[in-house]
Amino acid sequence: MNKHVLSICDLPREQIVSVIDIANYLKNPLNTHVSKTQILRGKILGMIFQKPSTRTRISFETAILQLGGNAINLSFNDLQMSRGESIEDTARTLSLYLDCIVARVYAHGDLEKLSLCSKIPVINGLSDLFHPCQILSDLMTIYEYKKKLHGITLAFIGDGNNVCNDLLLGCSKLGINIKVSTPPGFEPLKWVVNIAINESKKNDSYVLITNDPVEAVKDADIVTTDTFISIGKEDEKEKRDTLFLPLYQVNEKLVKHAKKDFIFMHCLPAKRGKEVTAEIIDGPNSVVWTEAENRLHVQKALLIKLLNPEFDYKIY
Ligand code: CP
Ligand code: NVA
């Protein structure tokens, strides 16, 4: 396992499968005894959040507590970093006390600096470029509903943002066809798309980037989106609403092009009436609450793989 998880780039295909495998095992009610044993007793997770979070922060804290460890919440403003101490010196110091760091930052480069000087694993809890923990949960959710990953098709509609970048990597590594549709100028990162295309070739799947949402949703097994206004983009709200609506909204009219048994996913938080209508996110095809629940199981699995790699659930 790579020491740091800053994006899905850091996780080879077999590691992704292994995280999902452990997460599925821990989720099974028959295995609650394992999920609640002291697998990570004595381990301390530091949680640095520069931006707000409901799911990531709380699922990580719950995960480490249920596995017998502890969490320390480090609001950015409480650290000397807010007074100018370097990220590098902060990483060196935290490595002396903690076992792992999860950090949510504005600039992905800050996470890279943190990980370069950290002797303990650093997990990306969301940066401007990537959101690997969300995508692990998404892949687990897709497998749960579709019973397979290879050969199915996912359509991402909206902003080619952090979630979209890591979805491209996750889907292509597992052989899921991925079609992304954004307004012109909001496409995902070109170098990420190139890696995804290479991965998809190895895994006998395809990547399509288009400005036409109907082309993306056509015959999709999964339709997903994210907010048009990511944290930090609030000043672009009016411009984005104008460019994204109504064409890039997931609504009844658009999903008519998907397969009949498509599932709708969203990392949350959602803005009903913007990127998705209430009838879709609250409708029968939506699996957003399972997707949110799976964050907890995936967080546990990831922490186990990083902090107790010898752990073998099969012997429990
Ligand atoms: N999906 C997600 O990361 O949610 P939070 O911003 O609430 O953590
Ligand atoms: N793209 C969103 C994801 C939130 C979980 C953001 O960066 O705000």
Coordinates of C-alpha atoms and ligand atoms in Angstrom, one line a residue:
M1 CA 0.0 0.0 0.0
N2 CA 1.3 3.4 -0.9
K3 CA 2.1 5.3 2.3
H4 CA 0.0 8.4 1.4
V5 CA -3.4 8.5 -0.3
L6 CA -3.6 11.9 -2.0
S7 CA -5.6 10.7 -5.0
I8 CA -6.8 7.5 -6.7
C9 CA -3.4 7.8 -8.6
D10 CA -1.8 6.5 -5.4
L11 CA -3.9 3.3 -5.3
P12 CA -3.2 0.4 -7.7
R13 CA -6.2 -1.5 -8.9
E14 CA -5.6 -4.4 -6.5
Q15 CA -5.4 -2.0 -3.5
I16 CA -8.7 -0.4 -4.5
V17 CA -10.3 -3.9 -4.7
S18 CA -8.8 -4.8 -1.4
V19 CA -10.2 -1.7 0.3
I20 CA -13.7 -2.4 -1.1
D21 CA -13.4 -6.0 0.0
I22 CA -12.6 -5.1 3.6
A23 CA -15.2 -2.4 3.6
N24 CA -17.9 -4.9 2.4
Y25 CA -16.8 -7.4 5.1
L26 CA -17.0 -4.8 7.8
K27 CA -20.4 -3.6 6.6
N28 CA -22.0 -7.0 6.8
P29 CA -24.1 -7.2 10.0
L30 CA -22.8 -10.7 10.6
N31 CA -19.3 -9.2 11.1
T32 CA -20.1 -6.4 13.5
H33 CA -17.8 -8.1 16.1
V34 CA -14.8 -7.5 13.7
S35 CA -15.9 -3.9 12.9
K36 CA -16.0 -3.1 16.6
T37 CA -12.9 -4.9 17.7
Q38 CA -9.8 -3.0 18.8
I39 CA -8.0 -3.4 15.4
L40 CA -6.5 0.1 15.7
R41 CA -6.2 0.3 19.5
G42 CA -3.8 3.0 20.5
K43 CA -3.7 4.6 17.0
I44 CA -4.3 8.3 16.9
L45 CA -5.6 10.1 13.8
G46 CA -5.0 13.8 13.4
M47 CA -7.7 15.6 11.4
I48 CA -6.9 18.9 9.8
F49 CA -9.9 20.6 8.1
Q50 CA -9.3 23.9 6.3
K51 CA -12.8 23.7 4.9
P52 CA -16.2 22.6 6.2
S53 CA -17.2 18.9 6.1
T54 CA -20.0 16.8 7.4
R55 CA -19.4 13.3 6.0
T56 CA -15.7 13.1 5.7
R57 CA -14.9 14.5 9.2
I58 CA -17.5 12.5 11.0
S59 CA -17.1 9.2 9.2
F60 CA -13.3 9.3 9.8
E61 CA -13.8 10.1 13.5
T62 CA -16.4 7.5 13.9
A63 CA -14.3 4.9 12.0
I64 CA -11.2 5.4 14.2
L65 CA -13.2 5.4 17.4
Q66 CA -15.1 2.2 16.5
L67 CA -11.8 0.5 15.7
G68 CA -10.4 1.3 19.1
G69 CA -8.3 4.3 18.2
N70 CA -8.7 8.0 18.8
A71 CA -9.0 11.2 16.8
I72 CA -7.8 14.7 17.4
N73 CA -9.5 17.5 15.5
L74 CA -7.1 20.1 14.4
S75 CA -8.9 23.2 13.1
F76 CA -6.5 25.1 10.9
N77 CA -6.9 28.2 12.9
D78 CA -5.8 26.4 16.1
L79 CA -2.5 25.4 14.6
Q80 CA 0.6 27.6 14.4
M81 CA 0.3 27.2 10.6
S82 CA -2.3 30.0 10.8
R83 CA 0.5 32.2 12.2
G84 CA 2.9 31.2 9.5
E85 CA 4.6 28.0 10.6
S86 CA 5.5 26.1 7.5
I87 CA 3.5 23.1 6.3
E88 CA 6.7 21.1 6.3
D89 CA 7.6 21.9 9.9
T90 CA 4.0 21.1 10.9
A91 CA 4.3 17.7 9.2
R92 CA 7.6 16.9 10.9
T93 CA 6.0 17.8 14.3
L94 CA 2.7 15.9 13.8
S95 CA 4.7 12.8 12.8
L96 CA 6.2 12.8 16.3
Y97 CA 2.8 12.4 18.0
L98 CA 0.3 10.9 15.6
D99 CA -0.1 7.7 13.5
C100 CA -2.0 9.2 10.6
I101 CA -3.3 12.5 9.2
V102 CA -6.4 13.2 7.2
A103 CA -6.4 16.7 5.8
R104 CA -8.9 18.7 3.8
V105 CA -7.2 21.6 2.1
Y106 CA -7.9 24.3 -0.5
A107 CA -4.7 23.8 -2.5
H108 CA -3.6 20.2 -3.4
G109 CA 0.0 21.5 -3.4
D110 CA -0.3 22.0 0.4
L111 CA -1.2 18.3 0.8
E112 CA 1.8 17.4 -1.3
K113 CA 4.1 19.5 0.9
L114 CA 2.5 17.9 4.0
S115 CA 3.0 14.4 2.8
L116 CA 6.6 15.0 1.6
C117 CA 7.7 15.8 5.1
S118 CA 5.4 13.4 7.0
K119 CA 6.7 10.2 8.4
I120 CA 3.1 9.0 8.9
P121 CA 0.4 8.4 6.3
V122 CA -1.4 11.4 4.9
I123 CA -4.9 10.9 3.5
N124 CA -6.6 13.5 1.3
G125 CA -10.0 14.4 2.8
L126 CA -10.7 16.6 -0.3
S127 CA -8.5 19.1 -2.1
D128 CA -9.2 21.4 -5.0
L129 CA -8.0 18.6 -7.3
F130 CA -9.0 15.2 -5.8
H131 CA -11.4 13.4 -3.4
P132 CA -10.1 9.8 -3.2
C133 CA -12.1 8.7 -0.1
Q134 CA -15.4 9.7 -1.8
I135 CA -14.5 7.7 -4.9
L136 CA -13.7 4.5 -2.9
S137 CA -17.1 4.8 -1.4
D138 CA -18.7 5.4 -4.8
L139 CA -17.0 2.3 -6.2
M140 CA -18.2 0.2 -3.2
T141 CA -21.7 1.5 -3.8
I142 CA -21.7 0.7 -7.5
Y143 CA -20.6 -2.8 -6.8
E144 CA -23.3 -3.2 -4.1
Y145 CA -26.0 -2.3 -6.6
K146 CA -24.7 -3.5 -9.9
K147 CA -22.9 -6.7 -8.6
K148 CA -20.0 -6.0 -11.0
L149 CA -17.7 -3.2 -11.9
H150 CA -16.1 -4.1 -15.2
G151 CA -18.2 -3.3 -18.3
I152 CA -20.8 -1.0 -16.8
T153 CA -21.1 2.6 -17.7
L154 CA -21.1 5.7 -15.5
A155 CA -22.1 9.2 -16.6
F156 CA -20.8 12.2 -14.7
I157 CA -22.7 15.5 -15.5
G158 CA -21.7 19.0 -14.4
D159 CA -18.4 20.4 -13.2
G160 CA -15.2 18.6 -14.1
N161 CA -14.0 19.1 -10.5
N162 CA -12.1 17.2 -7.7
V163 CA -14.8 14.5 -7.6
C164 CA -14.8 14.1 -11.4
N165 CA -11.0 13.9 -11.6
D166 CA -10.8 11.0 -9.1
L167 CA -13.9 9.3 -10.6
L168 CA -12.1 9.2 -13.9
L169 CA -9.1 7.4 -12.3
G170 CA -11.2 5.1 -10.2
C171 CA -13.6 4.0 -13.0
S172 CA -10.8 3.5 -15.6
K173 CA -8.7 1.4 -13.2
L174 CA -11.6 -0.9 -12.6
G175 CA -12.8 -1.2 -16.1
I176 CA -15.9 1.0 -15.7
N177 CA -16.7 3.0 -18.8
I178 CA -16.9 6.7 -17.9
K179 CA -18.5 9.5 -19.8
V180 CA -18.1 13.0 -18.5
S181 CA -20.2 15.9 -19.8
T182 CA -19.4 19.5 -18.7
P183 CA -20.0 22.9 -20.1
P184 CA -17.1 24.1 -22.4
G185 CA -14.2 25.3 -20.2
F186 CA -15.2 23.1 -17.2
E187 CA -13.7 19.9 -18.4
P188 CA -11.6 17.7 -15.9
L189 CA -7.8 18.1 -15.8
K190 CA -6.3 17.1 -19.1
W191 CA -3.4 15.1 -17.6
V192 CA -5.9 13.2 -15.4
V193 CA -8.0 12.4 -18.5
N194 CA -4.8 11.1 -20.2
I195 CA -4.0 8.8 -17.3
A196 CA -7.6 7.6 -17.3
I197 CA -7.5 6.8 -21.0
N198 CA -4.4 4.8 -20.6
E199 CA -5.9 2.9 -17.7
S200 CA -9.1 2.2 -19.5
K201 CA -7.2 0.8 -22.5
K202 CA -5.5 -1.7 -20.1
N203 CA -8.9 -2.6 -18.6
D204 CA -10.9 -2.9 -21.8
S205 CA -13.1 0.0 -21.1
Y206 CA -13.4 3.6 -22.4
V207 CA -13.4 7.3 -21.4
L208 CA -15.5 9.9 -23.2
I209 CA -15.3 13.6 -22.5
T210 CA -18.1 15.6 -24.2
N211 CA -20.1 18.8 -23.8
D212 CA -23.3 17.0 -24.7
P213 CA -25.0 15.6 -21.6
V214 CA -27.4 13.5 -23.6
E215 CA -24.5 11.7 -25.2
A216 CA -23.0 11.1 -21.8
V217 CA -26.2 9.8 -20.2
K218 CA -27.2 7.6 -23.1
D219 CA -27.5 3.9 -21.9
A220 CA -25.6 4.7 -18.6
D221 CA -26.0 2.3 -15.6
I222 CA -25.0 5.1 -13.2
V223 CA -25.7 8.8 -13.4
T224 CA -23.9 11.1 -11.1
T225 CA -23.2 14.7 -10.5
D226 CA -21.8 17.1 -7.9
T227 CA -22.4 20.7 -6.9
F228 CA -21.7 23.4 -9.5
I229 CA -20.2 25.6 -6.8
S230 CA -17.4 23.7 -5.0
I231 CA -16.1 25.1 -1.7
G232 CA -14.0 28.2 -2.7
K233 CA -15.9 28.9 -5.9
E234 CA -18.7 30.8 -4.3
D235 CA -17.8 34.1 -6.1
E236 CA -18.5 32.3 -9.4
K237 CA -22.0 31.3 -8.4
E238 CA -23.9 33.5 -10.8
K239 CA -21.7 32.8 -13.8
R240 CA -21.8 29.1 -13.1
D241 CA -25.6 28.9 -12.7
T242 CA -26.0 30.6 -16.0
L243 CA -23.5 28.3 -17.8
F244 CA -24.6 25.1 -16.2
L245 CA -28.4 25.5 -16.2
P246 CA -30.6 24.1 -17.6
L247 CA -28.5 21.8 -19.8
Y248 CA -26.3 20.1 -17.1
Q249 CA -29.0 19.5 -14.5
V250 CA -29.8 15.8 -13.8
N251 CA -33.6 15.7 -14.2
E252 CA -36.4 13.5 -15.5
K253 CA -35.8 14.6 -19.0
L254 CA -32.1 13.8 -19.0
V255 CA -32.3 10.4 -17.2
K256 CA -34.8 9.2 -19.8
H257 CA -31.7 8.5 -21.9
A258 CA -30.1 6.3 -19.2
K259 CA -30.8 2.6 -18.7
K260 CA -34.2 1.9 -17.0
D261 CA -32.5 0.5 -13.9
F262 CA -29.9 3.2 -13.6
I263 CA -28.8 4.4 -10.2
F264 CA -28.3 8.0 -9.3
M265 CA -25.4 9.0 -7.1
H266 CA -24.1 12.2 -5.6
C267 CA -21.3 12.7 -3.1
L268 CA -23.4 15.4 -1.2
P269 CA -24.0 18.0 -0.1
A270 CA -26.5 18.6 -2.9
K271 CA -28.4 21.6 -4.1
R272 CA -31.8 20.5 -5.1
G273 CA -33.0 22.5 -8.1
K274 CA -29.5 23.2 -9.3
E275 CA -27.3 20.2 -10.3
V276 CA -30.2 17.7 -9.6
T277 CA -33.9 17.9 -9.1
A278 CA -35.6 16.7 -6.0
E279 CA -37.6 14.1 -7.9
I280 CA -34.3 12.4 -9.0
I281 CA -32.2 12.7 -5.7
D282 CA -35.2 11.7 -3.6
G283 CA -36.6 9.3 -6.2
P284 CA -36.6 5.5 -6.5
N285 CA -33.3 5.3 -8.5
S286 CA -31.3 7.3 -6.0
V287 CA -28.7 5.5 -3.8
V288 CA -27.2 8.6 -2.2
W289 CA -27.8 7.5 1.4
T290 CA -26.0 4.2 0.9
E291 CA -23.2 6.1 -0.8
A292 CA -23.0 8.3 2.3
E293 CA -23.1 5.3 4.7
N294 CA -20.4 3.6 2.7
R295 CA -18.0 6.4 3.5
L296 CA -17.8 5.0 7.1
H297 CA -17.0 1.4 5.9
V298 CA -14.4 2.6 3.4
Q299 CA -12.8 4.9 5.9
K300 CA -12.4 2.0 8.3
A301 CA -10.9 -0.2 5.5
L302 CA -8.4 2.5 4.4
L303 CA -7.3 3.2 8.0
I304 CA -6.8 -0.6 8.6
K305 CA -4.8 -1.0 5.4
L306 CA -2.5 2.0 6.3
L307 CA -2.2 1.4 10.0
N308 CA -2.5 -2.3 10.5
P309 CA -1.5 -3.9 7.1
E310 CA -1.1 -7.3 8.7
F311 CA -4.8 -7.4 9.5
D312 CA -6.5 -10.3 7.8
Y313 CA -10.2 -10.2 8.4
K314 CA -10.6 -13.8 7.0
I315 CA -9.1 -15.2 10.2
Y316 CA -11.6 -13.4 12.5
Ligands
CP1 N1 -19.0 14.1 0.3 C1 -18.3 14.8 1.2 O1 -17.0 14.8 1.2 O2 -19.0 15.4 2.1 P1 -18.5 16.4 3.2 O3 -18.0 17.7 2.5 O4 -19.7 16.7 4.1 O5 -17.4 15.8 3.9
NVA2 N1 -16.8 19.3 -5.3 C1 -17.2 19.6 -3.9 C2 -17.2 18.3 -3.2 C3 -17.7 18.4 -1.8 C4 -17.7 17.1 -1.1 C5 -16.4 20.6 -3.3 O1 -15.1 20.6 -3.5 O2 -16.9 21.4 -2.5

